[in-house]
């Protein structure tokens, strides 16, 4: 949520900032801005509403400098406007600041210290930059000390800050608490970014910052101090990623590229987490910690939460371990009753979701074991959990998550199989996960190759529909939630995923002539039941459609997927739904990758 970039010591600052913001645009795209200084007395502040391209169009050739900061915003406090876009600045235009996060006590701070200050925006951020200025002027503090003093006043807040003092412009002042931030080490220059891909053109070596730290960055030095003022020395980590992995190549949208990549991601997971013999291949220590648990708690948000719902079925069926799945934002403050030996699994594509992180902080405080399954190495949830597994899905840029969902399910499946084997469950021993992931990859490819037909289905039934339903039972019901989420988030069709048997207890009242209702049918035990629930909607005028596993198919089914083990059918049944959502959005002329009101990485609670 909100992307931050900064650079000092590079004459190409403008291009570095704009390119970095392009890469971070998935974090927020309602407005953007940069502040650049050439150290010769010239500086530039440019902010625009809308996408980064609007900002780029406004940056003329005269704009130049070697130090600067930039921001792409997802509005929290204050409407979307140029005034509320970042960088925010002090009344006297001395200090410029970009911020990701939320300042909880900004109103109190404003009332206590800044009653005589004229504010230019409605943001919580502006209070911070005005406070720094206030302490420099009224208490004769150095910029660094005023910044530190201000940080000390921000109670319970989440922030990643990057600030420039235009009177001493080659220094970047940086601080972070809860929101992610990295320092990149360049050759004669240093950079700051919310996420490493933003700066891969400058460096592959990064320092992760910890909560409460404050950093002073010059072109040739990086000084970190902790919250007690002690100097911190930290080794950089290397990001081994080809910058082209974050490009969309010849694809019109990242989402289509990411859907297409799914078969290969499954193959990669199979080769990473299983041996050639088919046996799971995990760290023994992690498995032993998992094996000691009397209950598994899966925590996630959005699509990751939905992948957790599938995980629950697999852990319970293959390993016979009771498993609960929790929405991170609910779990964090609800204080649920835990079993005696809980084991936590955090599912997070980005590894940065603030609500999930809040749960992990509490889990760590109680010394419970935890595993983060994430796509981003060195992300916060990756660093702070007891154990980690990477999704190996490659960067996911489109706001609507696709390949991360299937990758999470695949990793959970291998893990559940491993746990089931330790517990000597026959069902797990008989489950050849390596082979099944291979079948799933081939089945996915077949659906993807048939995307022309799926586009026609989207055009015929969804593009003009005001609402739609996905229904199913058991594991199919969990997929119906994800299928509906895909459709609503990028095509704005009001969609619901529903337990098919529950529909008639109220929701069926919404069915009208032509309402698309998609039955997901992959489980033998419930196939006939879901079909009869579909019939009930047809009797009320619904346009019934089906996504069916081949072994259960009947003449007239809409989309038939190949047969794979019933435990992992979500790997296939979700793909047509992803494509229906994609083509509905595309044919409505919407921005598929950057749907309204959303952001990919939700770093505020
Ligand atoms: C946002 C994204 C979703 C994602 C969710 C959780 O809402 O738009 O696509 O599923 O955050 O993100 P995480 O990175 O924790 O999986």
Coordinates of C-alpha atoms and ligand atoms in Angstrom, one line a residue:
X1 CA 0.0 0.0 0.0
X2 CA 1.8 3.1 -1.3
X3 CA 5.2 2.7 -2.9
X4 CA 8.3 4.6 -1.9
X5 CA 11.5 5.2 -3.8
X6 CA 14.5 7.4 -3.1
X7 CA 18.0 7.9 -4.4
X8 CA 21.1 9.9 -3.5
X9 CA 24.3 10.3 -5.5
X10 CA 23.1 9.5 -9.0
X11 CA 22.7 12.2 -11.7
X12 CA 20.0 10.0 -13.2
X13 CA 17.8 10.5 -10.1
X14 CA 14.7 11.4 -12.1
X15 CA 14.7 8.3 -14.3
X16 CA 15.6 6.1 -11.4
X17 CA 12.6 7.4 -9.4
X18 CA 10.1 7.2 -12.2
X19 CA 11.2 3.7 -13.2
X20 CA 11.1 2.6 -9.6
X21 CA 7.6 4.1 -9.2
X22 CA 6.4 2.2 -12.3
X23 CA 7.6 -1.0 -10.7
X24 CA 5.8 -0.1 -7.5
X25 CA 2.6 1.1 -9.1
X26 CA 0.8 -2.1 -8.1
X27 CA 1.0 -0.9 -4.5
X28 CA -1.2 2.1 -5.1
X29 CA -2.1 4.2 -8.1
X30 CA -4.4 7.0 -7.3
X31 CA -1.8 9.7 -7.4
X32 CA 2.0 10.0 -7.5
X33 CA 4.8 12.5 -7.0
X34 CA 8.5 13.2 -6.9
X35 CA 10.8 15.7 -5.3
X36 CA 14.3 16.1 -6.9
X37 CA 17.2 18.3 -6.0
X38 CA 20.3 19.0 -8.1
X39 CA 22.5 20.2 -5.1
X40 CA 23.1 23.5 -7.0
X41 CA 20.1 25.3 -5.6
X42 CA 17.5 23.9 -8.0
X43 CA 14.7 21.6 -6.9
X44 CA 11.5 20.3 -8.3
X45 CA 8.2 19.0 -6.8
X46 CA 5.8 17.4 -9.2
X47 CA 2.7 15.6 -8.2
X48 CA -0.2 14.3 -10.3
X49 CA -3.5 12.5 -9.8
X50 CA -3.9 9.0 -11.4
X51 CA -1.3 6.6 -12.8
X52 CA 2.4 7.1 -12.9
X53 CA 2.1 7.8 -16.6
X54 CA 0.4 11.1 -15.7
X55 CA 3.3 12.0 -13.5
X56 CA 5.8 11.0 -16.2
X57 CA 4.0 13.2 -18.7
X58 CA 4.3 16.2 -16.3
X59 CA 8.1 15.8 -15.8
X60 CA 9.7 18.1 -18.3
X61 CA 13.3 17.9 -19.6
X62 CA 14.3 20.7 -17.2
X63 CA 13.7 18.5 -14.2
X64 CA 17.0 17.0 -13.1
X65 CA 19.0 16.2 -10.0
X66 CA 21.1 13.6 -8.2
X67 CA 18.9 13.1 -5.1
X68 CA 15.2 12.6 -4.8
X69 CA 12.2 10.8 -3.4
X70 CA 9.1 9.5 -5.0
X71 CA 5.7 8.0 -4.0
X72 CA 2.8 6.3 -5.5
X73 CA -0.3 6.6 -3.3
X74 CA -3.2 4.5 -2.1
X75 CA -5.3 7.0 -0.2
X76 CA -5.9 6.5 3.5
X77 CA -6.3 10.0 5.0
X78 CA -7.6 12.6 2.6
X79 CA -9.3 12.3 -0.8
X80 CA -7.3 11.6 -4.0
X81 CA -6.0 15.0 -5.0
X82 CA -2.7 16.7 -5.9
X83 CA -2.5 18.4 -2.5
X84 CA -2.9 15.0 -0.7
X85 CA -0.4 13.3 -3.0
X86 CA 3.2 12.8 -1.7
X87 CA 5.8 14.2 -1.2
X88 CA 4.3 16.3 1.5
X89 CA 6.3 19.3 2.6
X90 CA 6.7 21.7 5.5
X91 CA 5.1 25.2 5.4
X92 CA 8.5 26.8 4.6
X93 CA 9.2 24.2 1.8
X94 CA 12.4 23.1 3.6
X95 CA 11.5 19.5 4.3
X96 CA 10.0 17.0 1.9
X97 CA 8.6 13.6 3.0
X98 CA 7.0 10.5 1.6
X99 CA 5.2 8.0 3.8
X100 CA 3.6 4.6 3.6
X101 CA 1.5 3.7 6.6
X102 CA -0.9 5.4 9.0
X103 CA -0.1 7.9 11.8
X104 CA -2.7 7.0 14.4
X105 CA -2.3 10.1 16.7
X106 CA -1.9 12.7 14.0
X107 CA -4.8 14.8 15.2
X108 CA -3.5 15.0 18.7
X109 CA 0.0 15.9 17.5
X110 CA -1.5 18.6 15.3
X111 CA -3.5 20.0 18.2
X112 CA -0.6 19.9 20.6
X113 CA 2.3 21.3 18.5
X114 CA 1.0 22.8 15.3
X115 CA -1.9 25.0 16.0
X116 CA -0.2 27.9 14.3
X117 CA 0.8 26.0 11.2
X118 CA -0.9 26.3 7.9
X119 CA -1.6 22.9 6.3
X120 CA -1.8 22.3 2.6
X121 CA -3.3 18.8 2.7
X122 CA -5.7 16.6 4.6
X123 CA -3.1 13.9 5.2
X124 CA -1.7 12.4 8.4
X125 CA 1.7 12.5 6.7
X126 CA 1.8 16.3 6.5
X127 CA 1.7 16.5 10.3
X128 CA 5.0 14.6 10.5
X129 CA 6.9 16.8 8.1
X130 CA 5.5 19.9 9.7
X131 CA 6.6 18.5 13.1
X132 CA 10.2 18.0 12.0
X133 CA 10.2 21.6 10.7
X134 CA 8.6 22.8 14.0
X135 CA 11.3 21.2 16.2
X136 CA 14.1 22.4 14.0
X137 CA 12.8 26.0 14.2
X138 CA 11.5 26.2 17.7
X139 CA 14.0 24.0 19.6
X140 CA 17.0 24.5 17.4
X141 CA 17.5 20.8 16.8
X142 CA 19.5 19.3 14.0
X143 CA 17.4 17.7 11.2
X144 CA 18.4 14.3 12.4
X145 CA 17.4 15.0 16.0
X146 CA 14.1 16.7 15.0
X147 CA 13.3 13.6 12.9
X148 CA 14.1 11.3 15.8
X149 CA 12.1 13.4 18.2
X150 CA 9.2 13.3 15.8
X151 CA 9.4 9.5 15.5
X152 CA 9.3 9.2 19.2
X153 CA 5.9 10.9 19.2
X154 CA 4.2 8.6 16.7
X155 CA 2.3 6.3 19.0
X156 CA 1.2 2.9 17.7
X157 CA 1.7 4.1 14.1
X158 CA 2.8 2.3 11.0
X159 CA 5.3 4.0 8.8
X160 CA 8.0 3.9 6.2
X161 CA 9.4 7.4 5.9
X162 CA 11.8 9.0 3.5
X163 CA 12.7 12.6 4.0
X164 CA 14.9 15.3 2.5
X165 CA 16.1 18.5 4.0
X166 CA 16.4 20.9 1.1
X167 CA 19.1 22.8 2.9
X168 CA 21.3 19.7 3.1
X169 CA 19.9 17.8 0.3
X170 CA 22.2 14.9 -0.4
X171 CA 21.2 13.1 2.8
X172 CA 18.1 10.8 2.9
X173 CA 16.5 10.4 6.3
X174 CA 14.7 7.1 6.6
X175 CA 12.7 5.3 9.3
X176 CA 10.4 2.4 9.5
X177 CA 7.9 0.7 11.8
X178 CA 5.6 -2.0 10.5
X179 CA 5.6 -0.8 6.9
X180 CA 8.2 -2.4 4.6
X181 CA 11.4 -0.6 3.4
X182 CA 14.7 -1.6 2.0
X183 CA 18.0 0.3 1.4
X184 CA 19.7 -0.6 -1.8
X185 CA 23.5 -0.3 -2.0
X186 CA 24.7 1.1 -5.4
X187 CA 28.0 2.1 -6.8
X188 CA 28.6 5.6 -5.6
X189 CA 24.9 6.0 -4.9
X190 CA 22.3 4.5 -2.6
X191 CA 18.7 3.9 -3.0
X192 CA 15.6 3.2 -0.9
X193 CA 12.5 1.3 -2.0
X194 CA 9.4 -0.5 -0.7
X195 CA 10.2 -3.6 -2.7
X196 CA 13.5 -4.7 -4.4
X197 CA 12.2 -5.0 -8.0
X198 CA 11.9 -1.2 -8.0
X199 CA 15.7 -0.8 -7.9
X200 CA 17.1 -3.8 -9.7
X201 CA 18.5 -1.5 -12.4
X202 CA 20.7 0.2 -9.8
X203 CA 21.6 -2.7 -7.5
X204 CA 20.9 -6.3 -6.4
X205 CA 22.2 -5.8 -2.9
X206 CA 19.8 -4.7 -0.2
X207 CA 19.6 -4.0 3.6
X208 CA 16.4 -5.0 5.3
X209 CA 15.3 -2.4 7.9
X210 CA 13.8 -3.4 11.2
X211 CA 11.0 -1.8 13.1
X212 CA 12.1 1.3 15.1
X213 CA 15.3 1.8 13.1
X214 CA 16.3 5.2 11.7
X215 CA 18.8 5.5 8.8
X216 CA 20.8 8.3 7.5
X217 CA 21.9 7.7 3.9
X218 CA 24.4 9.6 1.8
X219 CA 25.8 8.7 -1.6
X220 CA 28.6 6.7 0.0
X221 CA 27.3 5.7 3.4
X222 CA 24.4 4.1 5.2
X223 CA 24.2 4.6 9.0
X224 CA 21.5 2.6 10.8
X225 CA 20.6 3.2 14.5
X226 CA 18.1 1.3 16.5
X227 CA 15.4 2.8 18.7
X228 CA 17.8 3.2 21.6
X229 CA 20.3 5.1 19.4
X230 CA 22.8 2.3 19.1
X231 CA 24.6 1.9 15.8
X232 CA 23.5 -1.3 13.9
X233 CA 25.7 -3.1 11.4
X234 CA 23.9 -5.5 9.1
X235 CA 24.9 -7.6 6.1
X236 CA 23.1 -6.9 2.8
X237 CA 21.2 -9.7 1.1
X238 CA 21.5 -10.3 -2.6
X239 CA 18.3 -10.4 -4.8
X240 CA 18.9 -12.9 -7.6
X241 CA 16.2 -11.7 -9.9
X242 CA 16.4 -10.8 -13.5
X243 CA 14.8 -7.4 -14.0
X244 CA 13.0 -8.8 -17.0
X245 CA 11.0 -11.1 -14.8
X246 CA 9.0 -8.1 -13.8
X247 CA 8.2 -7.0 -17.4
X248 CA 5.1 -8.1 -19.1
X249 CA 6.7 -8.8 -22.5
X250 CA 4.2 -9.2 -25.3
X251 CA 1.3 -9.7 -23.0
X252 CA -1.4 -7.0 -22.9
X253 CA -1.7 -7.4 -19.1
X254 CA 0.3 -9.0 -16.3
X255 CA -2.7 -11.0 -15.2
X256 CA -2.8 -13.0 -18.4
X257 CA 0.9 -13.6 -18.2
X258 CA 0.6 -14.8 -14.7
X259 CA -2.3 -17.1 -15.5
X260 CA -0.3 -18.6 -18.3
X261 CA 2.7 -19.1 -16.0
X262 CA 0.8 -21.4 -13.7
X263 CA 1.7 -24.8 -15.2
X264 CA 5.4 -24.0 -15.0
X265 CA 5.0 -22.8 -11.4
X266 CA 3.5 -26.1 -10.5
X267 CA 6.4 -28.0 -12.1
X268 CA 8.8 -25.8 -10.3
X269 CA 7.1 -26.5 -6.9
X270 CA 7.1 -30.2 -7.7
X271 CA 10.8 -30.2 -8.5
X272 CA 11.7 -28.0 -5.5
X273 CA 9.6 -29.7 -2.8
X274 CA 9.6 -33.3 -3.9
X275 CA 12.4 -35.8 -4.6
X276 CA 12.5 -37.8 -7.9
X277 CA 11.1 -40.7 -6.0
X278 CA 8.0 -38.5 -5.3
X279 CA 8.7 -38.1 -1.6
X280 CA 8.3 -34.6 -0.1
X281 CA 11.6 -32.8 0.4
X282 CA 11.4 -30.4 3.4
X283 CA 13.6 -29.4 6.3
X284 CA 13.3 -32.1 9.0
X285 CA 13.3 -29.6 11.8
X286 CA 10.3 -27.8 10.3
X287 CA 8.4 -31.1 9.8
X288 CA 9.1 -32.2 13.3
X289 CA 7.8 -28.9 14.7
X290 CA 4.7 -29.3 12.6
X291 CA 4.3 -32.9 13.7
X292 CA 4.2 -31.8 17.3
X293 CA 1.2 -29.6 16.8
X294 CA -2.2 -30.6 18.0
X295 CA -3.8 -28.0 15.7
X296 CA -2.8 -26.0 12.7
X297 CA -3.8 -22.4 12.4
X298 CA -3.7 -20.9 8.9
X299 CA -3.7 -17.1 8.7
X300 CA -4.1 -15.0 5.5
X301 CA -6.0 -12.3 3.7
X302 CA -7.8 -12.1 0.4
X303 CA -6.8 -14.7 -2.0
X304 CA -4.2 -16.2 0.4
X305 CA -7.1 -16.7 2.9
X306 CA -8.9 -18.6 0.2
X307 CA -5.9 -20.8 -0.4
X308 CA -5.8 -21.5 3.3
X309 CA -9.4 -22.8 3.1
X310 CA -8.2 -25.4 0.6
X311 CA -5.2 -26.1 2.8
X312 CA -7.5 -27.0 5.7
X313 CA -9.1 -29.7 3.7
X314 CA -5.7 -31.1 2.8
X315 CA -4.2 -31.1 6.3
X316 CA -7.3 -32.6 7.7
X317 CA -7.7 -35.3 5.1
X318 CA -4.1 -36.3 4.5
X319 CA -2.7 -35.7 8.0
X320 CA -5.8 -35.9 10.2
X321 CA -4.7 -32.7 12.0
X322 CA -7.5 -30.4 12.9
X323 CA -6.9 -27.1 11.1
X324 CA -8.5 -23.7 11.4
X325 CA -8.3 -21.0 8.9
X326 CA -8.5 -17.3 9.9
X327 CA -8.8 -14.0 8.2
X328 CA -5.7 -12.1 9.5
X329 CA -7.5 -8.9 10.3
X330 CA -10.0 -10.7 12.4
X331 CA -7.5 -13.0 14.2
X332 CA -5.2 -10.1 15.1
X333 CA -7.7 -8.5 17.5
X334 CA -10.1 -11.3 18.4
X335 CA -7.8 -13.3 20.7
X336 CA -9.2 -16.7 19.6
X337 CA -8.9 -19.6 22.0
X338 CA -5.9 -21.7 21.0
X339 CA -5.1 -25.4 21.4
X340 CA -2.3 -26.5 23.7
X341 CA 0.2 -26.9 20.8
X342 CA -0.7 -24.6 18.0
X343 CA 1.4 -24.4 14.8
X344 CA 0.8 -21.3 12.7
X345 CA 1.0 -21.2 8.9
X346 CA 1.0 -17.7 7.3
X347 CA 0.0 -17.6 3.7
X348 CA 1.0 -14.3 2.0
X349 CA 2.1 -13.7 -1.6
X350 CA 3.8 -10.5 -0.7
X351 CA 5.0 -11.4 2.8
X352 CA 4.1 -7.9 3.8
X353 CA 0.3 -7.8 4.6
X354 CA 0.0 -5.7 7.7
X355 CA -2.8 -7.7 9.3
X356 CA -1.0 -11.0 8.9
X357 CA 2.2 -9.5 10.3
X358 CA 0.3 -8.3 13.3
X359 CA -0.7 -11.9 14.0
X360 CA 2.8 -13.1 13.6
X361 CA 4.1 -10.5 16.1
X362 CA 1.7 -11.9 18.7
X363 CA 2.6 -15.5 17.8
X364 CA 6.3 -14.7 18.2
X365 CA 5.6 -13.0 21.5
X366 CA 4.1 -16.2 22.8
X367 CA 6.9 -18.4 21.3
X368 CA 4.6 -20.5 19.1
X369 CA 6.2 -22.1 16.1
X370 CA 5.3 -20.6 12.7
X371 CA 5.8 -21.1 9.0
X372 CA 5.4 -18.5 6.4
X373 CA 4.6 -19.6 2.8
X374 CA 5.4 -16.6 0.6
X375 CA 6.5 -15.6 -2.8
X376 CA 8.9 -12.9 -1.6
X377 CA 12.2 -13.9 -0.1
X378 CA 13.3 -11.6 2.7
X379 CA 9.9 -10.0 3.1
X380 CA 8.8 -9.2 6.6
X381 CA 6.7 -12.4 7.2
X382 CA 9.6 -14.4 5.6
X383 CA 12.1 -12.9 8.0
X384 CA 10.1 -13.1 11.2
X385 CA 8.6 -16.6 11.1
X386 CA 10.3 -19.7 12.6
X387 CA 10.3 -21.5 9.2
X388 CA 9.7 -20.4 5.6
X389 CA 8.8 -21.9 2.3
X390 CA 9.0 -20.0 -1.0
X391 CA 6.3 -20.2 -3.6
X392 CA 8.8 -19.9 -6.5
X393 CA 6.1 -18.4 -8.6
X394 CA 8.1 -15.4 -9.9
X395 CA 7.0 -11.8 -9.3
X396 CA 3.2 -11.4 -9.3
X397 CA 2.4 -7.9 -10.4
X398 CA -1.3 -7.9 -11.3
X399 CA -3.4 -6.8 -8.4
X400 CA -5.7 -9.8 -8.8
X401 CA -3.7 -12.8 -7.5
X402 CA -3.7 -15.9 -9.7
X403 CA -0.5 -17.9 -9.7
X404 CA 0.2 -17.2 -6.0
X405 CA -3.2 -18.9 -5.2
X406 CA -2.4 -22.1 -7.1
X407 CA 1.2 -22.1 -5.9
X408 CA 0.1 -21.8 -2.3
X409 CA -2.3 -24.7 -2.8
X410 CA 0.4 -26.8 -4.4
X411 CA 2.9 -26.1 -1.5
X412 CA 0.2 -26.9 1.1
X413 CA -0.5 -30.1 -0.7
X414 CA 3.1 -31.3 -0.6
X415 CA 3.3 -30.2 3.1
X416 CA 0.1 -32.0 4.0
X417 CA 1.3 -35.1 2.3
X418 CA 4.6 -34.9 4.2
X419 CA 2.8 -34.5 7.5
X420 CA 0.4 -37.3 6.7
X421 CA 3.3 -39.7 5.9
X422 CA 5.0 -38.9 9.2
X423 CA 1.7 -39.7 10.9
X424 CA 1.5 -42.9 8.8
X425 CA -1.8 -42.0 7.2
X426 CA -2.5 -44.5 4.4
X427 CA -4.3 -41.8 2.3
X428 CA -1.1 -39.7 2.4
X429 CA 1.2 -42.6 1.6
X430 CA -0.9 -43.4 -1.5
X431 CA -1.0 -39.8 -2.7
X432 CA 1.6 -39.4 -5.3
X433 CA 1.9 -35.6 -5.1
X434 CA 4.7 -35.3 -7.6
X435 CA 2.8 -37.1 -10.2
X436 CA -0.4 -35.3 -9.4
X437 CA 1.2 -31.9 -9.7
X438 CA 2.4 -33.0 -13.1
X439 CA -1.1 -34.0 -14.1
X440 CA -2.4 -30.7 -12.8
X441 CA 0.2 -28.7 -14.8
X442 CA -0.9 -30.5 -18.0
X443 CA -4.6 -30.0 -17.2
X444 CA -4.0 -26.3 -16.5
X445 CA -2.3 -26.0 -19.9
X446 CA -5.3 -27.5 -21.6
X447 CA -7.6 -24.9 -20.0
X448 CA -5.2 -22.1 -20.9
X449 CA -5.0 -23.3 -24.5
X450 CA -8.8 -23.1 -24.7
X451 CA -8.9 -19.5 -23.6
X452 CA -10.6 -18.3 -26.8
X453 CA -13.7 -20.3 -25.9
X454 CA -13.6 -19.0 -22.3
X455 CA -13.5 -15.4 -23.7
X456 CA -16.7 -16.2 -25.6
X457 CA -18.3 -17.4 -22.4
X458 CA -17.2 -14.2 -20.6
X459 CA -18.6 -12.1 -23.4
X460 CA -21.9 -14.0 -23.7
X461 CA -22.8 -14.3 -20.0
X462 CA -20.7 -12.0 -17.8
X463 CA -19.8 -8.7 -19.5
X464 CA -23.3 -7.4 -19.3
X465 CA -24.3 -9.2 -16.1
X466 CA -24.9 -7.0 -13.0
X467 CA -24.3 -9.9 -10.7
X468 CA -23.1 -13.5 -10.8
X469 CA -22.7 -16.5 -8.5
X470 CA -20.2 -19.4 -8.2
X471 CA -21.5 -22.3 -6.2
X472 CA -20.1 -25.6 -4.9
X473 CA -19.8 -27.9 -2.0
X474 CA -16.8 -28.7 0.2
X475 CA -13.5 -27.9 -1.6
X476 CA -15.5 -26.6 -4.5
X477 CA -17.2 -24.1 -2.2
X478 CA -13.8 -22.7 -1.2
X479 CA -12.9 -22.3 -4.9
X480 CA -16.3 -20.5 -5.5
X481 CA -15.1 -17.8 -3.0
X482 CA -11.9 -17.2 -5.0
X483 CA -13.7 -17.4 -8.3
X484 CA -16.2 -14.8 -7.2
X485 CA -13.4 -12.6 -5.7
X486 CA -11.6 -12.6 -9.1
X487 CA -14.7 -11.5 -10.9
X488 CA -15.7 -8.7 -8.6
X489 CA -12.2 -7.3 -8.0
X490 CA -11.4 -6.7 -11.7
X491 CA -14.7 -6.6 -13.6
X492 CA -16.9 -5.0 -10.9
X493 CA -19.6 -7.5 -11.4
X494 CA -21.2 -8.1 -8.0
X495 CA -20.3 -11.8 -7.6
X496 CA -20.7 -14.1 -4.6
X497 CA -19.2 -17.5 -4.0
X498 CA -21.6 -19.8 -2.1
X499 CA -22.2 -23.2 -0.6
X500 CA -24.6 -24.5 -3.1
X501 CA -26.8 -26.1 -0.5
X502 CA -27.1 -22.9 1.4
X503 CA -28.3 -20.9 -1.5
X504 CA -31.9 -21.7 -1.0
X505 CA -31.8 -20.3 2.6
X506 CA -32.1 -16.7 1.4
X507 CA -29.6 -15.9 -1.4
X508 CA -31.6 -17.6 -4.1
X509 CA -34.0 -14.6 -3.8
X510 CA -31.3 -12.6 -5.8
X511 CA -31.6 -14.9 -8.9
X512 CA -33.2 -13.2 -11.8
X513 CA -33.7 -13.9 -15.5
X514 CA -30.3 -14.5 -17.0
X515 CA -28.2 -14.3 -13.7
X516 CA -25.1 -16.4 -14.4
X517 CA -24.7 -19.2 -11.8
X518 CA -21.6 -21.3 -12.2
X519 CA -21.6 -24.7 -10.5
X520 CA -18.1 -26.0 -9.6
X521 CA -18.3 -29.8 -9.6
X522 CA -15.2 -31.8 -8.9
X523 CA -16.1 -34.0 -5.9
X524 CA -17.9 -37.3 -6.6
X525 CA -19.7 -37.3 -3.3
X526 CA -21.4 -34.0 -3.9
X527 CA -21.6 -33.7 -7.7
X528 CA -25.3 -34.7 -7.9
X529 CA -26.2 -32.4 -5.1
X530 CA -24.6 -29.4 -6.7
X531 CA -26.2 -30.2 -10.0
X532 CA -29.6 -30.3 -8.4
X533 CA -28.9 -26.9 -6.7
X534 CA -28.0 -25.5 -10.1
X535 CA -31.4 -26.8 -11.4
X536 CA -33.1 -24.9 -8.6
X537 CA -31.5 -21.7 -9.8
X538 CA -32.4 -22.5 -13.5
X539 CA -36.0 -22.9 -12.4
X540 CA -35.9 -19.3 -11.3
X541 CA -34.4 -18.0 -14.5
X542 CA -30.7 -18.4 -13.9
X543 CA -28.2 -19.0 -16.7
X544 CA -26.5 -22.1 -15.3
X545 CA -22.9 -22.9 -16.3
X546 CA -20.6 -25.6 -15.0
X547 CA -16.9 -26.1 -14.4
X548 CA -16.6 -29.9 -14.0
X549 CA -14.0 -32.5 -13.6
X550 CA -14.0 -34.9 -16.6
X551 CA -14.9 -38.0 -14.6
X552 CA -18.1 -36.3 -13.4
X553 CA -19.0 -34.5 -16.7
X554 CA -22.3 -34.8 -18.5
X555 CA -23.3 -33.7 -22.0
X556 CA -23.9 -29.9 -22.0
X557 CA -21.3 -29.1 -19.3
X558 CA -19.7 -25.7 -20.0
X559 CA -16.0 -26.3 -19.1
X560 CA -14.6 -29.7 -18.5
X561 CA -11.2 -30.0 -16.8
X562 CA -9.0 -33.1 -16.8
X563 CA -9.2 -35.6 -13.9
X564 CA -6.8 -35.2 -11.0
X565 CA -6.9 -36.3 -7.4
X566 CA -10.0 -34.8 -5.8
X567 CA -7.9 -33.2 -3.1
X568 CA -6.2 -30.8 -5.5
X569 CA -8.9 -30.1 -8.0
X570 CA -8.9 -26.3 -7.1
X571 CA -5.6 -26.2 -9.1
X572 CA -7.8 -26.7 -12.2
X573 CA -11.2 -25.5 -11.3
X574 CA -10.0 -22.0 -10.5
X575 CA -8.3 -21.4 -13.8
X576 CA -11.5 -21.0 -16.0
X577 CA -12.8 -18.6 -13.3
X578 CA -9.5 -16.6 -13.5
X579 CA -9.9 -16.4 -17.3
X580 CA -13.6 -15.5 -17.1
X581 CA -12.7 -12.6 -14.8
X582 CA -9.9 -11.5 -17.0
X583 CA -11.9 -11.5 -20.2
X584 CA -14.9 -9.9 -18.6
X585 CA -12.7 -7.1 -17.3
X586 CA -10.9 -6.8 -20.7
X587 CA -14.1 -6.7 -22.7
X588 CA -15.6 -4.1 -20.4
X589 CA -12.6 -2.0 -21.3
X590 CA -11.3 -1.9 -17.7
X591 CA -7.7 -1.7 -16.5
X592 CA -7.3 -5.4 -15.7
X593 CA -4.1 -5.1 -13.7
X594 CA -5.0 -2.0 -11.7
X595 CA -8.6 -2.3 -10.7
X596 CA -10.2 0.7 -8.9
X597 CA -9.8 1.2 -5.2
X598 CA -7.3 -1.7 -4.7
X599 CA -3.7 -2.2 -4.1
X600 CA -1.6 -5.4 -4.3
X601 CA 0.3 -5.2 -1.1
X602 CA -1.8 -4.1 1.8
X603 CA 0.6 -2.7 4.4
X604 CA -1.9 -0.9 6.6
X605 CA -4.2 -2.6 9.0
Ligands
LIG1 C1 -4.5 -7.6 -1.4 C2 -4.3 -8.1 -2.8 C3 -4.9 -9.6 -2.9 C4 -4.2 -10.4 -1.9 C5 -4.3 -9.9 -0.5 C6 -3.4 -10.6 0.5 O1 -5.8 -7.4 -1.1 O2 -5.0 -7.3 -3.7 O3 -4.6 -10.1 -4.2 O4 -4.7 -11.7 -1.9 O5 -3.9 -8.5 -0.5 O6 -2.0 -10.4 0.1 P1 -0.8 -11.3 0.5 O7 0.3 -10.6 -0.2 O8 -0.7 -11.4 2.0 O9 -1.1 -12.6 -0.1

